[in-house]
Short mmCIF file of C-alpha atoms and ligand atoms in Angstrom, two decimals:
data_model
loop_
_atom_site.label_atom_id
_atom_site.label_comp_id
_atom_site.label_asym_id
_atom_site.label_seq_id
_atom_site.Cartn_x
_atom_site.Cartn_y
_atom_site.Cartn_z
CA UNK B 140 1.67 -8.68 30.91
CA UNK B 141 -1.68 -6.96 30.43
CA UNK B 142 -4.08 -9.41 32.11
CA UNK B 143 -7.20 -7.74 30.74
CA UNK B 144 -6.16 -8.09 27.11
CA UNK B 145 -4.93 -11.64 27.73
CA UNK B 146 -8.49 -12.54 28.72
CA UNK B 147 -10.01 -11.10 25.52
CA UNK B 148 -10.19 -13.87 22.97
CA UNK B 149 -10.92 -12.65 19.45
CA UNK B 150 -13.10 -14.63 17.05
CA UNK B 151 -11.03 -16.86 14.73
CA UNK B 152 -12.75 -15.38 11.66
CA UNK B 153 -11.12 -12.03 12.49
CA UNK B 154 -7.62 -13.51 12.41
CA UNK B 155 -7.37 -13.04 8.64
CA UNK B 156 -9.10 -9.66 8.54
CA UNK B 157 -6.91 -6.55 8.26
CA UNK B 158 -7.94 -3.07 9.40
CA UNK B 159 -8.49 -0.47 6.68
CA UNK B 160 -5.00 0.57 5.47
CA UNK B 161 -6.31 3.94 4.29
CA UNK B 162 -7.82 4.86 7.63
CA UNK B 163 -4.59 4.03 9.48
CA UNK B 164 -2.53 5.98 6.93
CA UNK B 165 -4.78 8.99 7.25
CA UNK B 166 -4.55 8.75 11.05
CA UNK B 167 -0.76 8.48 10.78
CA UNK B 168 -0.52 11.58 8.60
CA UNK B 169 -2.83 13.47 11.00
CA UNK B 170 -0.65 12.45 13.98
CA UNK B 171 2.50 13.74 12.23
CA UNK B 172 0.68 16.96 11.42
CA UNK B 173 -0.29 17.31 15.08
CA UNK B 174 3.43 17.05 15.88
CA UNK B 175 3.97 20.10 13.70
CA UNK B 176 5.07 18.43 10.44
CA UNK B 177 3.71 20.03 7.26
CA UNK B 178 2.32 16.79 5.82
CA UNK B 179 0.33 16.85 2.58
CA UNK B 180 -1.99 13.87 2.63
CA UNK B 181 -2.78 12.41 -0.78
CA UNK B 182 -4.35 9.38 0.88
CA UNK B 183 -7.90 10.61 1.37
CA UNK B 184 -10.83 8.92 -0.31
CA UNK B 185 -13.21 11.83 -0.07
CA UNK B 186 -13.94 15.12 -1.83
CA UNK B 187 -12.30 18.10 -0.14
CA UNK B 188 -15.46 20.26 -0.39
CA UNK B 189 -18.24 20.92 2.09
CA UNK B 190 -21.70 19.45 1.58
CA UNK B 191 -23.78 21.88 -0.56
CA UNK B 192 -25.91 24.35 1.41
CA UNK B 193 -29.33 23.08 0.32
CA UNK B 194 -28.42 19.61 1.62
CA UNK B 195 -27.22 21.02 4.95
CA UNK B 196 -30.48 23.03 5.19
CA UNK B 197 -32.56 19.89 4.66
CA UNK B 198 -30.74 18.22 7.55
CA UNK B 199 -31.25 21.22 9.86
CA UNK B 200 -34.93 21.24 8.98
CA UNK B 201 -35.16 17.51 9.74
CA UNK B 202 -33.65 18.08 13.18
CA UNK B 203 -35.93 21.03 13.98
CA UNK B 204 -39.08 19.33 12.75
CA UNK B 205 -38.61 16.25 14.90
CA UNK B 206 -37.39 13.92 12.17
CA UNK B 207 -35.11 12.43 14.81
CA UNK B 208 -36.51 8.96 15.44
CA UNK B 209 -35.74 5.47 14.22
CA UNK B 210 -36.93 4.97 10.66
CA UNK B 211 -37.83 1.83 8.72
CA UNK B 212 -34.79 -0.47 8.99
CA UNK B 213 -33.61 -0.16 5.40
CA UNK B 214 -34.60 3.43 4.74
CA UNK B 215 -37.59 5.75 4.72
CA UNK B 216 -40.20 5.43 2.00
CA UNK B 217 -39.43 9.03 0.95
CA UNK B 218 -35.72 8.31 0.45
CA UNK B 219 -36.43 5.04 -1.34
CA UNK B 220 -38.66 6.99 -3.73
CA UNK B 221 -35.85 9.50 -4.36
CA UNK B 222 -33.48 6.57 -5.03
CA UNK B 223 -36.08 5.02 -7.34
CA UNK B 224 -36.24 8.31 -9.30
CA UNK B 225 -32.44 8.51 -9.40
CA UNK B 226 -32.06 5.02 -10.87
CA UNK B 227 -34.77 5.69 -13.49
CA UNK B 228 -33.44 9.17 -14.39
CA UNK B 229 -29.72 8.45 -14.52
CA UNK B 230 -29.42 4.74 -15.23
CA UNK B 231 -32.70 3.86 -16.97
CA UNK B 232 -33.21 1.19 -14.30
CA UNK B 233 -36.69 0.68 -12.90
CA UNK B 234 -36.90 -0.73 -9.40
CA UNK B 235 -39.97 -1.21 -7.18
CA UNK B 236 -39.64 0.13 -3.64
CA UNK B 237 -39.15 -3.41 -2.31
CA UNK B 238 -36.14 -3.67 -4.62
CA UNK B 239 -34.39 -0.71 -2.96
CA UNK B 240 -32.39 -0.61 0.27
CA UNK B 241 -30.64 2.22 2.12
CA UNK B 242 -27.71 1.72 4.51
CA UNK B 243 -25.14 3.68 6.48
CA UNK B 244 -22.86 4.16 3.47
CA UNK B 245 -22.30 2.02 0.39
CA UNK B 246 -19.85 0.14 2.56
CA UNK B 247 -22.58 -1.09 4.88
CA UNK B 248 -24.81 -1.95 1.93
CA UNK B 249 -22.03 -4.13 0.49
CA UNK B 250 -21.45 -5.76 3.87
CA UNK B 251 -25.18 -6.46 4.26
CA UNK B 252 -25.25 -8.12 0.82
CA UNK B 253 -22.32 -10.39 1.64
CA UNK B 254 -23.62 -11.18 5.14
CA UNK B 255 -26.99 -12.13 3.65
CA UNK B 256 -25.64 -14.47 0.97
CA UNK B 257 -22.14 -15.80 1.64
CA UNK B 258 -21.78 -19.17 3.35
CA UNK B 259 -18.53 -20.63 4.72
CA UNK B 260 -16.23 -21.39 1.78
CA UNK B 261 -18.24 -19.50 -0.85
CA UNK B 262 -16.10 -17.64 -3.36
CA UNK B 263 -16.28 -13.96 -4.26
CA UNK B 264 -14.50 -12.94 -7.46
CA UNK B 265 -12.68 -9.60 -7.25
CA UNK B 266 -10.35 -7.94 -9.70
CA UNK B 267 -7.00 -6.61 -8.53
CA UNK B 268 -6.30 -3.82 -7.94
CA UNK B 269 -9.32 -3.82 -5.62
CA UNK B 270 -10.99 -1.68 -2.98
CA UNK B 271 -9.55 -3.43 0.11
CA UNK B 272 -12.85 -3.67 1.96
CA UNK B 273 -14.21 -6.21 -0.56
CA UNK B 274 -11.51 -8.66 0.52
CA UNK B 275 -11.94 -8.12 4.24
CA UNK B 276 -15.75 -8.12 4.16
CA UNK B 277 -15.71 -11.38 2.20
CA UNK B 278 -13.44 -12.93 4.84
CA UNK B 279 -15.51 -11.57 7.72
CA UNK B 280 -18.47 -13.43 6.28
CA UNK B 281 -16.58 -16.72 5.90
CA UNK B 282 -16.08 -16.34 2.17
CA UNK B 283 -12.95 -16.77 0.08
CA UNK B 284 -11.80 -13.84 -2.06
CA UNK B 285 -10.81 -15.09 -5.53
CA UNK B 286 -8.62 -12.39 -6.93
CA UNK B 287 -8.26 -12.03 -10.69
CA UNK B 288 -5.31 -9.81 -11.58
CA UNK B 289 -5.53 -7.16 -14.27
CA UNK B 290 -2.63 -5.32 -15.88
CA UNK B 291 -1.75 -1.71 -16.50
CA UNK B 292 -1.16 -2.65 -20.16
CA UNK B 293 -4.84 -3.63 -20.51
CA UNK B 294 -6.00 -0.52 -18.65
CA UNK B 295 -6.75 -2.65 -15.56
CA UNK B 296 -9.74 -4.19 -17.39
CA UNK B 297 -11.08 -7.61 -16.42
CA UNK B 298 -10.48 -10.02 -19.28
CA UNK B 299 -13.63 -12.14 -19.91
CA UNK B 300 -11.49 -15.28 -20.36
CA UNK B 301 -9.89 -14.67 -16.94
CA UNK B 302 -13.35 -14.25 -15.43
CA UNK B 303 -14.49 -17.52 -17.01
CA UNK B 304 -11.42 -19.31 -15.63
CA UNK B 305 -12.06 -18.03 -12.10
CA UNK B 306 -15.66 -19.29 -11.92
CA UNK B 307 -16.39 -22.46 -9.92
CA UNK B 308 -19.59 -24.00 -8.53
CA UNK B 309 -18.74 -22.15 -5.25
CA UNK B 310 -18.68 -18.71 -6.89
CA UNK B 311 -21.30 -16.56 -5.22
CA UNK B 312 -20.50 -13.06 -6.43
CA UNK B 313 -18.55 -11.10 -8.99
CA UNK B 314 -17.75 -7.62 -7.68
CA UNK B 315 -17.23 -4.87 -10.26
CA UNK B 316 -16.24 -1.30 -9.38
CA UNK B 317 -16.35 1.30 -12.14
CA UNK B 318 -14.90 3.91 -12.13
CA UNK B 319 -12.48 2.06 -9.94
CA UNK B 320 -10.79 2.82 -6.68
CA UNK B 321 -7.75 2.78 -7.01
CA UNK B 322 -7.15 2.82 -10.79
CA UNK B 323 -9.90 5.14 -12.08
CA UNK B 324 -10.64 2.60 -14.84
CA UNK B 325 -14.19 2.89 -16.15
CA UNK B 326 -15.82 -0.08 -17.86
CA UNK B 327 -17.39 0.73 -21.21
CA UNK B 328 -20.64 -0.66 -22.59
CA UNK B 329 -18.56 -3.05 -24.68
CA UNK B 330 -16.52 -4.21 -21.64
CA UNK B 331 -19.73 -4.94 -19.73
CA UNK B 332 -21.33 -6.73 -22.69
CA UNK B 333 -18.29 -9.01 -22.95
CA UNK B 334 -18.38 -9.80 -19.22
CA UNK B 335 -22.17 -10.32 -19.36
CA UNK B 336 -21.70 -12.91 -22.09
CA UNK B 337 -19.68 -14.99 -19.61
CA UNK B 338 -21.98 -14.31 -16.66
CA UNK B 339 -25.12 -15.29 -18.57
CA UNK B 340 -23.69 -18.81 -18.90
CA UNK B 341 -23.42 -19.09 -15.08
CA UNK B 342 -26.78 -18.38 -13.51
CA UNK B 343 -25.57 -19.10 -9.95
CA UNK B 344 -23.45 -15.94 -9.83
CA UNK B 345 -24.68 -12.66 -8.36
CA UNK B 346 -23.17 -9.40 -9.62
CA UNK B 347 -22.31 -6.53 -7.31
CA UNK B 348 -21.84 -3.30 -9.25
CA UNK B 349 -20.21 -0.71 -7.01
CA UNK B 350 -21.07 2.51 -8.85
CA UNK B 351 -20.07 4.91 -6.05
CA UNK B 352 -17.84 6.97 -8.44
CA UNK B 353 -20.50 7.14 -11.19
CA UNK B 354 -20.50 10.93 -11.35
CA UNK B 355 -16.73 11.30 -11.40
CA UNK B 356 -16.29 10.10 -14.97
CA UNK B 357 -14.30 12.10 -17.52
CA UNK B 358 -14.95 10.13 -20.71
CA UNK B 359 -17.02 11.37 -23.67
CA UNK B 360 -19.15 8.22 -23.44
CA UNK B 361 -21.75 8.02 -20.67
CA UNK B 362 -21.51 5.96 -17.50
CA UNK B 363 -22.61 2.32 -17.84
CA UNK B 364 -23.76 -0.19 -15.25
CA UNK B 365 -24.22 -3.97 -15.72
CA UNK B 366 -27.98 -4.19 -15.01
CA UNK B 367 -28.64 -1.60 -17.71
CA UNK B 368 -26.19 -2.93 -20.30
CA UNK B 369 -27.33 -6.55 -19.86
CA UNK B 370 -31.00 -6.52 -18.79
CA UNK B 371 -31.13 -10.32 -18.27
CA UNK B 372 -28.54 -9.82 -15.50
CA UNK B 373 -30.71 -7.31 -13.62
CA UNK B 374 -32.54 -10.01 -11.65
CA UNK B 375 -29.22 -11.08 -10.06
CA UNK B 376 -27.40 -7.77 -9.90
CA UNK B 377 -27.09 -5.49 -6.90
CA UNK B 378 -26.48 -1.94 -8.15
CA UNK B 379 -24.77 -0.11 -5.29
CA UNK B 380 -24.36 3.64 -5.09
CA UNK B 381 -24.42 6.43 -2.52
CA UNK B 382 -24.24 10.13 -1.84
CA UNK B 383 -20.74 10.16 -0.25
CA UNK B 384 -18.58 10.95 -3.27
CA UNK B 385 -21.08 12.60 -5.63
CA UNK B 386 -22.46 15.16 -3.16
CA UNK B 387 -19.50 15.56 -0.76
CA UNK B 388 -21.35 13.70 1.98
CA UNK B 389 -18.84 11.11 3.23
CA UNK B 390 -19.55 11.86 6.88
CA UNK B 391 -23.32 11.59 6.53
CA UNK B 392 -23.09 7.83 5.87
CA UNK B 393 -25.81 7.13 3.33
CA UNK B 394 -25.49 4.49 0.62
CA UNK B 395 -28.20 2.64 -1.28
CA UNK B 396 -28.77 -0.17 -3.74
CA UNK B 397 -31.29 -1.60 -6.15
CA UNK B 398 -31.58 -5.35 -6.61
CA UNK B 399 -33.81 -8.43 -6.51
CA UNK B 400 -36.50 -8.22 -3.80
CA UNK B 401 -35.45 -11.44 -2.03
CA UNK B 402 -31.88 -10.21 -1.61
CA UNK B 403 -33.00 -6.71 -0.61
CA UNK B 404 -35.30 -8.14 2.06
CA UNK B 405 -32.51 -10.29 3.50
CA UNK B 406 -30.14 -7.32 3.55
CA UNK B 407 -32.78 -5.35 5.46
CA UNK B 408 -32.98 -8.14 8.02
CA UNK B 409 -29.21 -7.96 8.57
CA UNK B 410 -29.31 -4.21 8.94
CA UNK B 411 -32.32 -4.22 11.27
CA UNK B 412 -30.34 -6.33 13.74
CA UNK B 413 -27.05 -4.48 13.36
CA UNK B 414 -27.83 -0.76 13.13
CA UNK B 415 -31.67 -0.56 13.33
CA UNK B 416 -31.63 2.04 10.54
CA UNK B 417 -29.45 4.68 8.90
CA UNK B 418 -29.55 8.14 10.54
CA UNK B 419 -32.94 9.79 10.04
CA UNK B 420 -31.29 13.19 9.58
CA UNK B 421 -28.83 11.94 6.98
CA UNK B 422 -31.68 10.27 5.11
CA UNK B 423 -33.54 13.59 4.92
CA UNK B 424 -30.35 15.22 3.63
CA UNK B 425 -29.90 12.48 1.03
CA UNK B 426 -33.39 13.17 -0.37
CA UNK B 427 -32.36 16.81 -0.88
CA UNK B 428 -29.17 15.62 -2.59
CA UNK B 429 -30.90 13.24 -4.99
CA UNK B 430 -33.95 15.39 -5.75
CA UNK B 431 -32.33 18.85 -5.54
CA UNK B 432 -30.25 20.86 -8.02
CA UNK B 433 -27.73 18.62 -9.73
CA UNK B 434 -25.28 21.28 -10.93
CA UNK B 435 -22.91 20.28 -8.10
CA UNK B 436 -22.16 17.09 -10.06
CA UNK B 437 -20.81 18.81 -13.17
CA UNK B 438 -18.94 21.42 -11.12
CA UNK B 439 -17.14 18.73 -9.15
CA UNK B 440 -16.45 16.72 -12.28
CA UNK B 441 -14.80 19.71 -13.96
CA UNK B 442 -12.62 20.47 -10.94
CA UNK B 443 -11.51 16.86 -10.56
CA UNK B 444 -10.80 16.50 -14.27
CA UNK B 445 -8.52 19.56 -14.17
CA UNK B 446 -6.71 18.18 -11.14
CA UNK B 447 -6.35 14.78 -12.76
CA UNK B 448 -4.72 16.38 -15.80
CA UNK B 449 -2.38 18.38 -13.58
CA UNK B 450 -1.29 15.39 -11.48
CA UNK B 451 -0.85 13.02 -14.43
CA UNK B 452 1.34 15.57 -16.22
CA UNK B 453 3.49 16.32 -13.17
CA UNK B 454 3.94 12.66 -12.20
CA UNK B 455 4.83 11.56 -15.72
CA UNK B 456 7.57 14.19 -15.74
CA UNK B 457 9.26 12.34 -12.84
CA UNK B 458 11.88 9.81 -13.86
CA UNK B 459 10.82 6.45 -12.40
CA UNK B 460 7.05 6.98 -12.28
CA UNK B 461 4.67 5.99 -15.05
CA UNK B 462 1.15 7.30 -14.66
CA UNK B 463 -1.67 6.17 -16.96
CA UNK B 464 -4.55 8.62 -17.46
CA UNK B 465 -7.49 7.39 -15.38
CA UNK B 466 -11.02 7.77 -16.75
CA UNK B 467 -12.73 8.53 -13.46
CA UNK B 468 -12.84 8.66 -9.64
CA UNK B 469 -10.23 10.91 -7.97
CA UNK B 470 -7.17 8.69 -7.87
CA UNK B 471 -4.13 8.03 -10.03
CA UNK B 472 -2.30 4.73 -9.73
CA UNK B 473 1.18 5.21 -11.20
CA UNK B 474 3.68 2.42 -11.53
CA UNK B 475 6.79 2.90 -9.40
CA UNK B 476 8.44 -0.31 -10.58
CA UNK B 477 11.46 1.56 -11.96
CA UNK B 478 12.21 2.94 -8.48
CA UNK B 479 12.35 -0.42 -6.73
CA UNK B 480 15.98 -1.21 -5.96
CA UNK B 481 17.12 2.41 -5.95
CA UNK B 482 19.03 3.68 -2.93
CA UNK B 483 18.04 6.52 -0.60
CA UNK B 484 20.60 9.24 0.34
CA UNK B 485 20.98 7.36 3.67
CA UNK B 486 21.92 4.20 1.80
CA UNK B 487 18.69 2.24 2.31
CA UNK B 488 17.31 0.31 -0.63
CA UNK B 489 13.71 0.95 -1.70
CA UNK B 490 12.57 -2.67 -1.61
CA UNK B 491 8.87 -2.21 -2.31
CA UNK B 492 5.99 0.18 -2.92
CA UNK B 493 5.44 0.24 0.85
CA UNK B 494 9.05 1.31 1.39
CA UNK B 495 8.60 4.02 -1.23
CA UNK B 496 5.45 5.32 0.49
CA UNK B 497 7.35 5.43 3.79
CA UNK B 498 10.28 7.20 2.13
CA UNK B 499 7.93 9.82 0.66
CA UNK B 500 6.25 10.36 4.03
CA UNK B 501 9.59 10.70 5.85
CA UNK B 502 11.44 12.71 3.22
CA UNK B 503 8.83 14.56 1.17
CA UNK B 504 6.18 14.99 3.88
CA UNK B 505 3.66 13.55 1.45
CA UNK B 506 1.34 10.66 2.35
CA UNK B 507 0.42 8.23 -0.45
CA UNK B 508 -0.96 4.68 -0.24
CA UNK B 509 1.18 1.73 -1.41
CA UNK B 510 -0.37 -0.26 -4.26
CA UNK B 511 0.02 -3.50 -2.31
CA UNK B 512 -2.89 -2.33 -0.11
CA UNK B 513 -5.00 -2.78 -3.24
CA UNK B 514 -3.42 -6.07 -4.32
CA UNK B 515 -0.96 -4.56 -6.84
CA UNK B 516 2.65 -4.16 -5.84
CA UNK B 517 4.94 -1.66 -7.53
CA UNK B 518 2.30 1.07 -7.68
CA UNK B 519 1.26 3.91 -5.41
CA UNK B 520 -2.21 5.42 -5.13
CA UNK B 521 -2.42 9.18 -5.09
CA UNK B 522 -5.72 10.87 -4.34
CA UNK B 523 -6.18 14.23 -6.03
CA UNK B 524 -9.07 15.21 -3.75
CA UNK B 525 -7.10 18.19 -2.51
CA UNK B 526 -6.50 21.71 -3.83
CA UNK B 527 -4.45 22.31 -7.00
CA UNK B 528 -1.96 24.37 -4.96
CA UNK B 529 -1.39 21.49 -2.55
CA UNK B 530 -1.17 19.04 -5.45
CA UNK B 531 1.45 21.15 -7.23
CA UNK B 532 3.48 21.43 -4.04
CA UNK B 533 3.15 17.70 -3.33
CA UNK B 534 4.33 16.84 -6.85
CA UNK B 535 7.39 19.11 -6.46
CA UNK B 536 8.23 17.43 -3.14
CA UNK B 537 7.77 13.95 -4.61
CA UNK B 538 9.93 14.87 -7.62
CA UNK B 539 12.72 16.21 -5.37
CA UNK B 540 12.64 13.16 -3.09
CA UNK B 541 12.71 10.76 -6.03
CA UNK B 542 15.52 12.73 -7.72
CA UNK B 543 17.59 12.16 -4.55
CA UNK B 544 17.41 8.36 -5.07
CA UNK B 545 20.17 6.62 -6.96
C1 LIG L 87 -14.99 1.64 -4.26
C2 LIG L 87 -15.66 2.15 -3.05
N1 LIG L 87 -16.82 1.62 -2.66
C3 LIG L 87 -17.45 2.03 -1.56
C4 LIG L 87 -16.92 3.04 -0.78
C5 LIG L 87 -17.65 3.43 0.48
O1 LIG L 87 -18.50 4.51 0.28
P1 LIG L 87 -19.48 5.00 1.43
O2 LIG L 87 -18.92 6.27 1.97
O3 LIG L 87 -20.80 5.22 0.74
O4 LIG L 87 -19.57 3.91 2.44
C6 LIG L 87 -15.71 3.62 -1.13
C7 LIG L 87 -15.10 4.66 -0.28
O5 LIG L 87 -13.94 4.96 -0.34
C8 LIG L 87 -15.06 3.19 -2.30
O6 LIG L 87 -13.89 3.72 -2.69
#
């Protein structure tokens, strides 16, 4: 027995918290690659491009000019001003500087918000399929995730009647994510108006709009966010965004949000005690991203839209997969229900989406994420944030492996 680990007692609140399934999958695929296997990972949640040069230059300049110290806990005044301009320019949302916060990624911003507001037993309404961190962060803060399922038939849209039914006096937050990870569903103005009609009847509920995939939207109609669509909701909405996905800056760790001053101040208090501040260098780079040339956004959007079309077409040609056309983000979330129960060439039965993902990793050398990681069984999530050549090859391998099932 390992006496050291026997002495380490973990906090009970961690007992129901799972590690990020994506990060362990990505690590798994990397380990197999290190062993010499030619694994194509379609599990990544990040653009496969380098950060644009002008953003890198801003960071180098920050380092060389001594911008290397702690900053204000929830972001420099200069970055908050750039965020303020971004919200006004792109979302027609006007925030004062004390209504803006900056954190080490949208993920930390979301955690700060929950840590600042959720008491033991408070409920957080999420729609499934969900970004897994919402569930775990809610639990880490003593809250109870209340998961409202959505269906592929309804385009994974939250039905207002289902929202109404999930609300209780303990509801603290509704979390919305559009375009969504993992489905790519984007909520329209009409969708948000219908949800706002319910929310306006329940003034105790805060709304967290996770808009991190805002710029990866392929619809003709423009991006919409709850605080803009329903102005009376703005005073209780936290509009979360970041530079990770839009500007290929996942490793820089900068996210931000606009929201009511009281909430923003409390989130700053959390952050000041946990991380002191986001990286000064990354903050300087984020200013260059938000204020600099924006042509990177449309270039990325075009590339991702082409890849989406390619992947949807190839997957729908495979007997046993059904892949709806997502409106945004860089994921497809096909149903694999028809494959459950089929038998592998070695005689094993594919019992679940997790078994299918394992089969594809072992037999097609392709890493995908099982839908159950997002609260929806019988689906797999495929990220198309990789080159078209790799995507074509991955789809051929998946098709061959699935054709071998009977
Ligand atoms: C829905 C969603 N929200 C937030 C994040 C975290 O973004 P950041 O890199 O800004 O922490 C991700 C990253 O995968 C995401 O998919």
